[in-house]
Amino acid sequence: MRLRMFSAALGASVVVLTFLFVAPSLVVAPAAPAASEAIAGPAIAPRLWAGSASSLNWAGYAVTAAAGSVSDVRGSWTVPAIQGTCPSTNQYSSFWVGIDGYSSSTVEQTGTDSDCRSGAPTYYAWYEFYPKPSRVVSSLAIHPGDVMSAEVSYAGGRFTVRILDTTTGASFGASAKVRAQRSSAEWIAEAPSSSGGILPLADFGTVSFGTDTTGVALTCDATIGGVAGAIGSFGSAVQSISMVTSGGATKAQPSALSSDGTSFSVAWVSSGP
């Protein structure tokens, strides 16, 4: 969902980013998409077959649901280190949990980035209540290898995001009123976009989500229609998402869910875009 145009230093506790935001560009098919099937552009409702999707900017898992039924999503991941030497051009990769965005034009999310900016690896936490701007949380000092735990919840007409660096013990939370569908929960690795399109995906190697690798209990799970469960417990509503280029080449690929339905990894393949 996140579009990048940094214009602020990370000196304050929370820094507003001058980003624009778009819904994921999804191409969904029962098999690998042909180049002609790749859809570029803003909010496009996906077509669903057989629980799998291809996206130009997302990789990971989503659970779809009836509007108004998603009230909580929790996730954990280990902040991946940028692999090798950063190139001269900026590259970006975002890792987050959230409500909405898979088939709607709003998103409530929080996560971390592992970027290459000005030739150097850069790590930070952020949150977003779209259509309000995304904000960097510079009070959290993020390092590769840190284990993150995050939650987005809805109650009483308000969304709340919470993010905890379990390695350092530092945490942050915020809430806001947002008119949203509450029709999906997501656990995502993302290639952000700029006003000119999807940005190159930074080489993060592999990012691991869920309790089996992070040790954070009750992640990754969601509460939908009042029923709480791991990703895998939602059956045919679970969507596995692969990130591809506009020509159909793989950029990032999720693994299968673990046997307990809580955990998976996403592997970087290419920068794209």
PDB file of C-alpha atoms in Angstrom:
ATOM      1  CA  MET A   1       0.000   0.000   0.000  1.00  0.00           C
ATOM      2  CA  ARG A   2       2.884   2.323   0.659  1.00  0.00           C
ATOM      3  CA  LEU A   3       4.230   4.834  -1.836  1.00  0.00           C
ATOM      4  CA  ARG A   4       7.644   6.353  -1.190  1.00  0.00           C
ATOM      5  CA  MET A   5       8.892   9.934  -1.419  1.00  0.00           C
ATOM      6  CA  PHE A   6      10.959  10.736   1.660  1.00  0.00           C
ATOM      7  CA  SER A   7      11.173  14.416   2.513  1.00  0.00           C
ATOM      8  CA  ALA A   8      11.643  14.339   6.296  1.00  0.00           C
ATOM      9  CA  ALA A   9      14.525  13.332   8.539  1.00  0.00           C
ATOM     10  CA  LEU A  10      13.877  10.670  11.147  1.00  0.00           C
ATOM     11  CA  GLY A  11      14.621  12.901  14.123  1.00  0.00           C
ATOM     12  CA  ALA A  12      11.176  13.124  15.732  1.00  0.00           C
ATOM     13  CA  SER A  13       9.253  10.422  17.504  1.00  0.00           C
ATOM     14  CA  VAL A  14       6.811  10.192  14.610  1.00  0.00           C
ATOM     15  CA  VAL A  15       7.584  11.578  11.161  1.00  0.00           C
ATOM     16  CA  VAL A  16       4.927  12.137   8.520  1.00  0.00           C
ATOM     17  CA  LEU A  17       5.937  10.724   5.153  1.00  0.00           C
ATOM     18  CA  THR A  18       5.045  12.548   1.978  1.00  0.00           C
ATOM     19  CA  PHE A  19       3.849   9.338   0.340  1.00  0.00           C
ATOM     20  CA  LEU A  20       0.828   8.547  -1.749  1.00  0.00           C
ATOM     21  CA  PHE A  21      -0.915   5.207  -1.292  1.00  0.00           C
ATOM     22  CA  VAL A  22      -2.477   2.630  -3.583  1.00  0.00           C
ATOM     23  CA  ALA A  23      -4.262  -0.652  -3.140  1.00  0.00           C
ATOM     24  CA  PRO A  24      -2.343  -3.744  -4.266  1.00  0.00           C
ATOM     25  CA  SER A  25      -2.285  -4.425  -7.983  1.00  0.00           C
ATOM     26  CA  LEU A  26      -3.537  -7.995  -8.052  1.00  0.00           C
ATOM     27  CA  VAL A  27      -3.680 -10.493 -10.858  1.00  0.00           C
ATOM     28  CA  VAL A  28      -5.286 -13.712  -9.718  1.00  0.00           C
ATOM     29  CA  ALA A  29      -5.301 -16.940 -11.670  1.00  0.00           C
ATOM     30  CA  PRO A  30      -5.406 -20.685 -11.063  1.00  0.00           C
ATOM     31  CA  ALA A  31      -1.897 -20.957 -12.521  1.00  0.00           C
ATOM     32  CA  ALA A  32       1.036 -18.611 -13.085  1.00  0.00           C
ATOM     33  CA  PRO A  33      -0.215 -15.496 -14.881  1.00  0.00           C
ATOM     34  CA  ALA A  34       0.703 -14.673 -18.432  1.00  0.00           C
ATOM     35  CA  ALA A  35       2.279 -11.302 -19.071  1.00  0.00           C
ATOM     36  CA  SER A  36      -0.963 -10.020 -20.592  1.00  0.00           C
ATOM     37  CA  GLU A  37      -2.789 -10.761 -17.330  1.00  0.00           C
ATOM     38  CA  ALA A  38      -0.670  -8.454 -15.157  1.00  0.00           C
ATOM     39  CA  ILE A  39      -2.689  -5.453 -14.042  1.00  0.00           C
ATOM     40  CA  ALA A  40      -0.950  -2.174 -13.232  1.00  0.00           C
ATOM     41  CA  GLY A  41      -2.628   0.750 -11.527  1.00  0.00           C
ATOM     42  CA  PRO A  42      -4.571   1.681  -8.413  1.00  0.00           C
ATOM     43  CA  ALA A  43      -7.258  -0.220  -6.497  1.00  0.00           C
ATOM     44  CA  ILE A  44      -8.408  -3.181  -8.574  1.00  0.00           C
ATOM     45  CA  ALA A  45     -10.671  -5.782  -6.989  1.00  0.00           C
ATOM     46  CA  PRO A  46      -9.034  -9.183  -7.487  1.00  0.00           C
ATOM     47  CA  ARG A  47     -10.586 -12.157  -9.217  1.00  0.00           C
ATOM     48  CA  LEU A  48     -10.326 -15.242  -6.999  1.00  0.00           C
ATOM     49  CA  TRP A  49      -9.637 -18.823  -7.950  1.00  0.00           C
ATOM     50  CA  ALA A  50      -8.306 -21.710  -5.890  1.00  0.00           C
ATOM     51  CA  GLY A  51      -6.902 -19.583  -3.094  1.00  0.00           C
ATOM     52  CA  SER A  52      -3.908 -18.174  -4.985  1.00  0.00           C
ATOM     53  CA  ALA A  53      -3.089 -14.778  -6.419  1.00  0.00           C
ATOM     54  CA  SER A  54      -0.320 -12.929  -8.215  1.00  0.00           C
ATOM     55  CA  SER A  55       0.364  -9.298  -7.353  1.00  0.00           C
ATOM     56  CA  LEU A  56       2.697  -6.645  -8.698  1.00  0.00           C
ATOM     57  CA  ASN A  57       3.527  -5.413  -5.189  1.00  0.00           C
ATOM     58  CA  TRP A  58       2.506  -7.967  -2.493  1.00  0.00           C
ATOM     59  CA  ALA A  59       3.728 -11.396  -1.408  1.00  0.00           C
ATOM     60  CA  GLY A  60       2.421 -13.327   1.575  1.00  0.00           C
ATOM     61  CA  TYR A  61      -1.022 -14.319   2.809  1.00  0.00           C
ATOM     62  CA  ALA A  62      -4.474 -12.771   3.111  1.00  0.00           C
ATOM     63  CA  VAL A  63      -7.744 -14.030   4.553  1.00  0.00           C
ATOM     64  CA  THR A  64     -10.852 -12.654   2.874  1.00  0.00           C
ATOM     65  CA  ALA A  65     -14.146 -12.184   4.725  1.00  0.00           C
ATOM     66  CA  ALA A  66     -17.539 -10.532   4.645  1.00  0.00           C
ATOM     67  CA  ALA A  67     -17.511  -6.757   5.044  1.00  0.00           C
ATOM     68  CA  GLY A  68     -17.555  -5.678   8.670  1.00  0.00           C
ATOM     69  CA  SER A  69     -16.352  -9.017  10.044  1.00  0.00           C
ATOM     70  CA  VAL A  70     -12.592  -8.571  10.590  1.00  0.00           C
ATOM     71  CA  SER A  71     -11.858  -7.150  14.040  1.00  0.00           C
ATOM     72  CA  ASP A  72      -8.259  -8.172  14.765  1.00  0.00           C
ATOM     73  CA  VAL A  73      -5.074  -9.358  13.087  1.00  0.00           C
ATOM     74  CA  ARG A  74      -1.806 -10.268  14.773  1.00  0.00           C
ATOM     75  CA  GLY A  75       1.535 -11.130  13.282  1.00  0.00           C
ATOM     76  CA  SER A  76       5.212 -11.508  14.025  1.00  0.00           C
ATOM     77  CA  TRP A  77       8.314 -11.525  11.867  1.00  0.00           C
ATOM     78  CA  THR A  78      12.066 -11.252  12.073  1.00  0.00           C
ATOM     79  CA  VAL A  79      13.415  -8.060  10.481  1.00  0.00           C
ATOM     80  CA  PRO A  80      15.413  -9.241   7.462  1.00  0.00           C
ATOM     81  CA  ALA A  81      18.851  -7.830   6.710  1.00  0.00           C
ATOM     82  CA  ILE A  82      19.585  -6.276   3.338  1.00  0.00           C
ATOM     83  CA  GLN A  83      21.663  -8.783   1.392  1.00  0.00           C
ATOM     84  CA  GLY A  84      25.009  -7.800  -0.086  1.00  0.00           C
ATOM     85  CA  THR A  85      25.875  -4.216  -0.958  1.00  0.00           C
ATOM     86  CA  CYS A  86      23.176  -1.644  -1.613  1.00  0.00           C
ATOM     87  CA  PRO A  87      23.086  -0.442  -5.225  1.00  0.00           C
ATOM     88  CA  SER A  88      23.409   3.223  -6.160  1.00  0.00           C
ATOM     89  CA  THR A  89      19.657   3.429  -6.797  1.00  0.00           C
ATOM     90  CA  ASN A  90      17.223   3.322  -3.870  1.00  0.00           C
ATOM     91  CA  GLN A  91      15.330   0.085  -3.235  1.00  0.00           C
ATOM     92  CA  TYR A  92      12.591  -0.698  -0.704  1.00  0.00           C
ATOM     93  CA  SER A  93      10.901  -3.611   1.061  1.00  0.00           C
ATOM     94  CA  SER A  94       8.071  -3.453   3.624  1.00  0.00           C
ATOM     95  CA  PHE A  95       6.838  -6.154   6.031  1.00  0.00           C
ATOM     96  CA  TRP A  96       3.522  -5.697   7.794  1.00  0.00           C
ATOM     97  CA  VAL A  97       0.217  -6.947   9.148  1.00  0.00           C
ATOM     98  CA  GLY A  98      -3.053  -5.183   8.506  1.00  0.00           C
ATOM     99  CA  ILE A  99      -6.790  -5.089   7.989  1.00  0.00           C
ATOM    100  CA  ASP A 100      -8.244  -4.296   4.541  1.00  0.00           C
ATOM    101  CA  GLY A 101      -6.510  -3.559   1.256  1.00  0.00           C
ATOM    102  CA  TYR A 102      -6.820  -6.940  -0.464  1.00  0.00           C
ATOM    103  CA  SER A 103     -10.150  -6.124  -2.079  1.00  0.00           C
ATOM    104  CA  SER A 104     -10.850  -2.630  -0.747  1.00  0.00           C
ATOM    105  CA  SER A 105      -9.351   0.844  -1.065  1.00  0.00           C
ATOM    106  CA  THR A 106      -8.522   1.394   2.619  1.00  0.00           C
ATOM    107  CA  VAL A 107      -5.878  -0.201   4.816  1.00  0.00           C
ATOM    108  CA  GLU A 108      -4.974  -0.102   8.495  1.00  0.00           C
ATOM    109  CA  GLN A 109      -1.476  -1.501   8.954  1.00  0.00           C
ATOM    110  CA  THR A 110       1.816  -1.398  10.810  1.00  0.00           C
ATOM    111  CA  GLY A 111       5.204  -2.853  10.006  1.00  0.00           C
ATOM    112  CA  THR A 112       8.902  -2.352   9.329  1.00  0.00           C
ATOM    113  CA  ASP A 113      11.079  -1.602   6.322  1.00  0.00           C
ATOM    114  CA  SER A 114      14.410  -2.947   5.167  1.00  0.00           C
ATOM    115  CA  ASP A 115      15.508  -0.461   2.494  1.00  0.00           C
ATOM    116  CA  CYS A 116      18.543   0.654   0.528  1.00  0.00           C
ATOM    117  CA  ARG A 117      18.687   4.449   0.610  1.00  0.00           C
ATOM    118  CA  SER A 118      21.609   6.521  -0.659  1.00  0.00           C
ATOM    119  CA  GLY A 119      23.684   3.347  -0.905  1.00  0.00           C
ATOM    120  CA  ALA A 120      23.166   2.223   2.701  1.00  0.00           C
ATOM    121  CA  PRO A 121      20.808  -0.224   4.462  1.00  0.00           C
ATOM    122  CA  THR A 122      18.021   1.568   6.383  1.00  0.00           C
ATOM    123  CA  TYR A 123      15.626  -0.005   8.892  1.00  0.00           C
ATOM    124  CA  TYR A 124      12.588   1.570  10.562  1.00  0.00           C
ATOM    125  CA  ALA A 125       9.037   0.998  11.822  1.00  0.00           C
ATOM    126  CA  TRP A 126       5.907   2.725  10.556  1.00  0.00           C
ATOM    127  CA  TYR A 127       2.094   2.661  10.640  1.00  0.00           C
ATOM    128  CA  GLU A 128      -0.754   3.818   8.446  1.00  0.00           C
ATOM    129  CA  PHE A 129      -4.476   4.540   8.610  1.00  0.00           C
ATOM    130  CA  TYR A 130      -5.172   5.103   4.933  1.00  0.00           C
ATOM    131  CA  PRO A 131      -6.226   7.596   3.542  1.00  0.00           C
ATOM    132  CA  LYS A 132      -4.274   9.411   6.251  1.00  0.00           C
ATOM    133  CA  PRO A 133      -0.521   9.558   5.526  1.00  0.00           C
ATOM    134  CA  SER A 134       1.893   6.890   6.646  1.00  0.00           C
ATOM    135  CA  ARG A 135       4.159   7.757   9.573  1.00  0.00           C
ATOM    136  CA  VAL A 136       7.603   6.539  10.526  1.00  0.00           C
ATOM    137  CA  VAL A 137       7.961   5.659  14.211  1.00  0.00           C
ATOM    138  CA  SER A 138      11.513   6.814  14.860  1.00  0.00           C
ATOM    139  CA  SER A 139      11.182   6.190  18.603  1.00  0.00           C
ATOM    140  CA  LEU A 140      11.699   2.518  17.710  1.00  0.00           C
ATOM    141  CA  ALA A 141      15.278   1.781  16.669  1.00  0.00           C
ATOM    142  CA  ILE A 142      14.937  -1.188  14.305  1.00  0.00           C
ATOM    143  CA  HIS A 143      17.820  -3.551  13.556  1.00  0.00           C
ATOM    144  CA  PRO A 144      18.099  -6.602  11.303  1.00  0.00           C
ATOM    145  CA  GLY A 145      17.368  -9.722  13.321  1.00  0.00           C
ATOM    146  CA  ASP A 146      14.932  -7.970  15.681  1.00  0.00           C
ATOM    147  CA  VAL A 147      11.764  -9.952  16.309  1.00  0.00           C
ATOM    148  CA  MET A 148       8.664  -7.823  15.784  1.00  0.00           C
ATOM    149  CA  SER A 149       5.132  -8.429  17.082  1.00  0.00           C
ATOM    150  CA  ALA A 150       2.294  -6.334  15.687  1.00  0.00           C
ATOM    151  CA  GLU A 151      -1.473  -6.102  15.952  1.00  0.00           C
ATOM    152  CA  VAL A 152      -4.233  -4.140  14.238  1.00  0.00           C
ATOM    153  CA  SER A 153      -7.612  -4.197  15.975  1.00  0.00           C
ATOM    154  CA  TYR A 154     -11.040  -2.604  15.612  1.00  0.00           C
ATOM    155  CA  ALA A 155     -13.483  -1.776  18.421  1.00  0.00           C
ATOM    156  CA  GLY A 156     -15.995   0.952  19.112  1.00  0.00           C
ATOM    157  CA  GLY A 157     -15.543   2.586  15.728  1.00  0.00           C
ATOM    158  CA  ARG A 158     -11.750   2.949  16.073  1.00  0.00           C
ATOM    159  CA  PHE A 159      -8.760   1.108  14.689  1.00  0.00           C
ATOM    160  CA  THR A 160      -5.701   0.627  16.886  1.00  0.00           C
ATOM    161  CA  VAL A 161      -2.221  -0.399  15.763  1.00  0.00           C
ATOM    162  CA  ARG A 162       0.410  -1.731  18.138  1.00  0.00           C
ATOM    163  CA  ILE A 163       3.950  -2.721  17.276  1.00  0.00           C
ATOM    164  CA  LEU A 164       6.504  -4.213  19.683  1.00  0.00           C
ATOM    165  CA  ASP A 165      10.170  -4.919  19.130  1.00  0.00           C
ATOM    166  CA  THR A 166      10.414  -8.002  21.330  1.00  0.00           C
ATOM    167  CA  THR A 167      14.215  -7.923  21.055  1.00  0.00           C
ATOM    168  CA  THR A 168      14.555  -4.474  22.664  1.00  0.00           C
ATOM    169  CA  GLY A 169      11.224  -4.265  24.511  1.00  0.00           C
ATOM    170  CA  ALA A 170      10.335  -0.935  22.855  1.00  0.00           C
ATOM    171  CA  SER A 171       6.766  -0.498  21.620  1.00  0.00           C
ATOM    172  CA  PHE A 172       4.420   2.001  20.007  1.00  0.00           C
ATOM    173  CA  GLY A 173       0.649   2.319  19.577  1.00  0.00           C
ATOM    174  CA  ALA A 174      -1.808   4.658  17.867  1.00  0.00           C
ATOM    175  CA  SER A 175      -5.508   4.734  17.080  1.00  0.00           C
ATOM    176  CA  ALA A 176      -7.824   6.540  14.685  1.00  0.00           C
ATOM    177  CA  LYS A 177     -11.346   6.539  13.314  1.00  0.00           C
ATOM    178  CA  VAL A 178     -11.383   5.279   9.730  1.00  0.00           C
ATOM    179  CA  ARG A 179     -14.309   4.381   7.473  1.00  0.00           C
ATOM    180  CA  ALA A 180     -13.250   0.954   6.282  1.00  0.00           C
ATOM    181  CA  GLN A 181     -14.743  -2.311   5.020  1.00  0.00           C
ATOM    182  CA  ARG A 182     -12.972  -4.679   7.441  1.00  0.00           C
ATOM    183  CA  SER A 183     -13.148  -7.363   4.780  1.00  0.00           C
ATOM    184  CA  SER A 184      -9.650  -8.897   4.856  1.00  0.00           C
ATOM    185  CA  ALA A 185      -6.637  -9.589   7.061  1.00  0.00           C
ATOM    186  CA  GLU A 186      -3.088  -9.614   5.670  1.00  0.00           C
ATOM    187  CA  TRP A 187       0.499 -10.658   6.443  1.00  0.00           C
ATOM    188  CA  ILE A 188       2.610  -9.152   3.674  1.00  0.00           C
ATOM    189  CA  ALA A 189       6.021  -8.419   2.190  1.00  0.00           C
ATOM    190  CA  GLU A 190       5.581  -5.454  -0.148  1.00  0.00           C
ATOM    191  CA  ALA A 191       7.370  -3.529  -2.863  1.00  0.00           C
ATOM    192  CA  PRO A 192       6.209   0.054  -2.211  1.00  0.00           C
ATOM    193  CA  SER A 193       5.365   2.476  -5.006  1.00  0.00           C
ATOM    194  CA  SER A 194       6.024   6.067  -5.948  1.00  0.00           C
ATOM    195  CA  SER A 195       3.927   8.387  -8.067  1.00  0.00           C
ATOM    196  CA  GLY A 196       5.828   6.906 -10.996  1.00  0.00           C
ATOM    197  CA  GLY A 197       4.932   3.302 -10.208  1.00  0.00           C
ATOM    198  CA  ILE A 198       6.173   0.332  -8.200  1.00  0.00           C
ATOM    199  CA  LEU A 199       9.695   0.786  -6.837  1.00  0.00           C
ATOM    200  CA  PRO A 200      12.536  -1.764  -7.019  1.00  0.00           C
ATOM    201  CA  LEU A 201      12.243  -4.414  -4.318  1.00  0.00           C
ATOM    202  CA  ALA A 202      15.258  -4.407  -1.992  1.00  0.00           C
ATOM    203  CA  ASP A 203      17.007  -7.765  -1.629  1.00  0.00           C
ATOM    204  CA  PHE A 204      15.900  -8.872   1.842  1.00  0.00           C
ATOM    205  CA  GLY A 205      16.814 -12.513   1.316  1.00  0.00           C
ATOM    206  CA  THR A 206      14.068 -14.297   3.252  1.00  0.00           C
ATOM    207  CA  VAL A 207      11.637 -12.947   5.839  1.00  0.00           C
ATOM    208  CA  SER A 208       9.995 -15.340   8.309  1.00  0.00           C
ATOM    209  CA  PHE A 209       6.532 -14.716   9.737  1.00  0.00           C
ATOM    210  CA  GLY A 210       4.781 -16.493  12.607  1.00  0.00           C
ATOM    211  CA  THR A 211       5.234 -18.171  15.951  1.00  0.00           C
ATOM    212  CA  ASP A 212       7.176 -21.182  14.645  1.00  0.00           C
ATOM    213  CA  THR A 213      10.204 -18.989  13.893  1.00  0.00           C
ATOM    214  CA  THR A 214       9.662 -15.922  16.108  1.00  0.00           C
ATOM    215  CA  GLY A 215       8.406 -17.652  19.241  1.00  0.00           C
ATOM    216  CA  VAL A 216       5.659 -15.028  19.606  1.00  0.00           C
ATOM    217  CA  ALA A 217       2.469 -16.827  20.683  1.00  0.00           C
ATOM    218  CA  LEU A 218      -0.813 -16.446  18.800  1.00  0.00           C
ATOM    219  CA  THR A 219       0.854 -15.200  15.612  1.00  0.00           C
ATOM    220  CA  CYS A 220      -0.002 -15.134  12.833  1.00  0.00           C
ATOM    221  CA  ASP A 221      -3.769 -15.112  13.507  1.00  0.00           C
ATOM    222  CA  ALA A 222      -6.957 -13.112  12.974  1.00  0.00           C
ATOM    223  CA  THR A 223     -10.398 -12.653  14.493  1.00  0.00           C
ATOM    224  CA  ILE A 224     -13.156 -12.801  11.888  1.00  0.00           C
ATOM    225  CA  GLY A 225     -16.843 -12.865  12.731  1.00  0.00           C
ATOM    226  CA  GLY A 226     -15.902 -13.207  16.375  1.00  0.00           C
ATOM    227  CA  VAL A 227     -13.870 -16.379  15.741  1.00  0.00           C
ATOM    228  CA  ALA A 228     -10.112 -16.261  16.360  1.00  0.00           C
ATOM    229  CA  GLY A 229      -7.722 -18.588  14.572  1.00  0.00           C
ATOM    230  CA  ALA A 230      -4.413 -19.013  12.788  1.00  0.00           C
ATOM    231  CA  ILE A 231      -4.155 -18.126   9.094  1.00  0.00           C
ATOM    232  CA  GLY A 232      -4.578 -21.743   8.056  1.00  0.00           C
ATOM    233  CA  SER A 233      -7.760 -22.219  10.074  1.00  0.00           C
ATOM    234  CA  PHE A 234      -9.810 -20.114   7.643  1.00  0.00           C
ATOM    235  CA  GLY A 235      -9.871 -22.727   4.890  1.00  0.00           C
ATOM    236  CA  SER A 236     -10.928 -21.541   1.439  1.00  0.00           C
ATOM    237  CA  ALA A 237     -10.789 -17.884   2.552  1.00  0.00           C
ATOM    238  CA  VAL A 238      -6.969 -18.084   2.718  1.00  0.00           C
ATOM    239  CA  GLN A 239      -5.188 -16.522  -0.261  1.00  0.00           C
ATOM    240  CA  SER A 240      -1.506 -17.162  -0.989  1.00  0.00           C
ATOM    241  CA  ILE A 241       0.001 -14.210  -2.879  1.00  0.00           C
ATOM    242  CA  SER A 242       3.084 -14.262  -5.107  1.00  0.00           C
ATOM    243  CA  MET A 243       4.748 -11.028  -6.251  1.00  0.00           C
ATOM    244  CA  VAL A 244       5.475 -10.820  -9.976  1.00  0.00           C
ATOM    245  CA  THR A 245       6.689  -8.298 -12.522  1.00  0.00           C
ATOM    246  CA  SER A 246       4.359  -6.907 -15.178  1.00  0.00           C
ATOM    247  CA  GLY A 247       5.817  -9.584 -17.450  1.00  0.00           C
ATOM    248  CA  GLY A 248       4.961 -12.386 -15.018  1.00  0.00           C
ATOM    249  CA  ALA A 249       8.467 -13.080 -13.650  1.00  0.00           C
ATOM    250  CA  THR A 250       8.609 -13.842  -9.921  1.00  0.00           C
ATOM    251  CA  LYS A 251       9.858 -11.092  -7.593  1.00  0.00           C
ATOM    252  CA  ALA A 252       9.006 -12.669  -4.207  1.00  0.00           C
ATOM    253  CA  GLN A 253       7.493 -16.026  -3.343  1.00  0.00           C
ATOM    254  CA  PRO A 254       5.735 -17.181  -0.148  1.00  0.00           C
ATOM    255  CA  SER A 255       6.270 -20.653   1.224  1.00  0.00           C
ATOM    256  CA  ALA A 256       3.440 -22.980   2.129  1.00  0.00           C
ATOM    257  CA  LEU A 257       1.928 -22.436   5.562  1.00  0.00           C
ATOM    258  CA  SER A 258       3.377 -24.473   8.411  1.00  0.00           C
ATOM    259  CA  SER A 259       1.451 -27.532   9.592  1.00  0.00           C
ATOM    260  CA  ASP A 260      -0.125 -25.524  12.431  1.00  0.00           C
ATOM    261  CA  GLY A 261      -1.222 -22.797   9.999  1.00  0.00           C
ATOM    262  CA  THR A 262       0.595 -19.994  11.825  1.00  0.00           C
ATOM    263  CA  SER A 263       3.843 -19.477   9.967  1.00  0.00           C
ATOM    264  CA  PHE A 264       5.452 -18.994   6.561  1.00  0.00           C
ATOM    265  CA  SER A 265       8.340 -17.266   4.877  1.00  0.00           C
ATOM    266  CA  VAL A 266       8.707 -15.027   1.826  1.00  0.00           C
ATOM    267  CA  ALA A 267      11.819 -15.308  -0.349  1.00  0.00           C
ATOM    268  CA  TRP A 268      13.170 -12.454  -2.487  1.00  0.00           C
ATOM    269  CA  VAL A 269      13.804 -13.443  -6.102  1.00  0.00           C
ATOM    270  CA  SER A 270      14.329 -10.220  -8.051  1.00  0.00           C
ATOM    271  CA  SER A 271      14.060  -6.445  -7.643  1.00  0.00           C
ATOM    272  CA  GLY A 272      11.645  -5.995 -10.522  1.00  0.00           C
ATOM    273  CA  PRO A 273       9.738  -3.746 -10.711  1.00  0.00           C
TER     274      PRO A 273
END
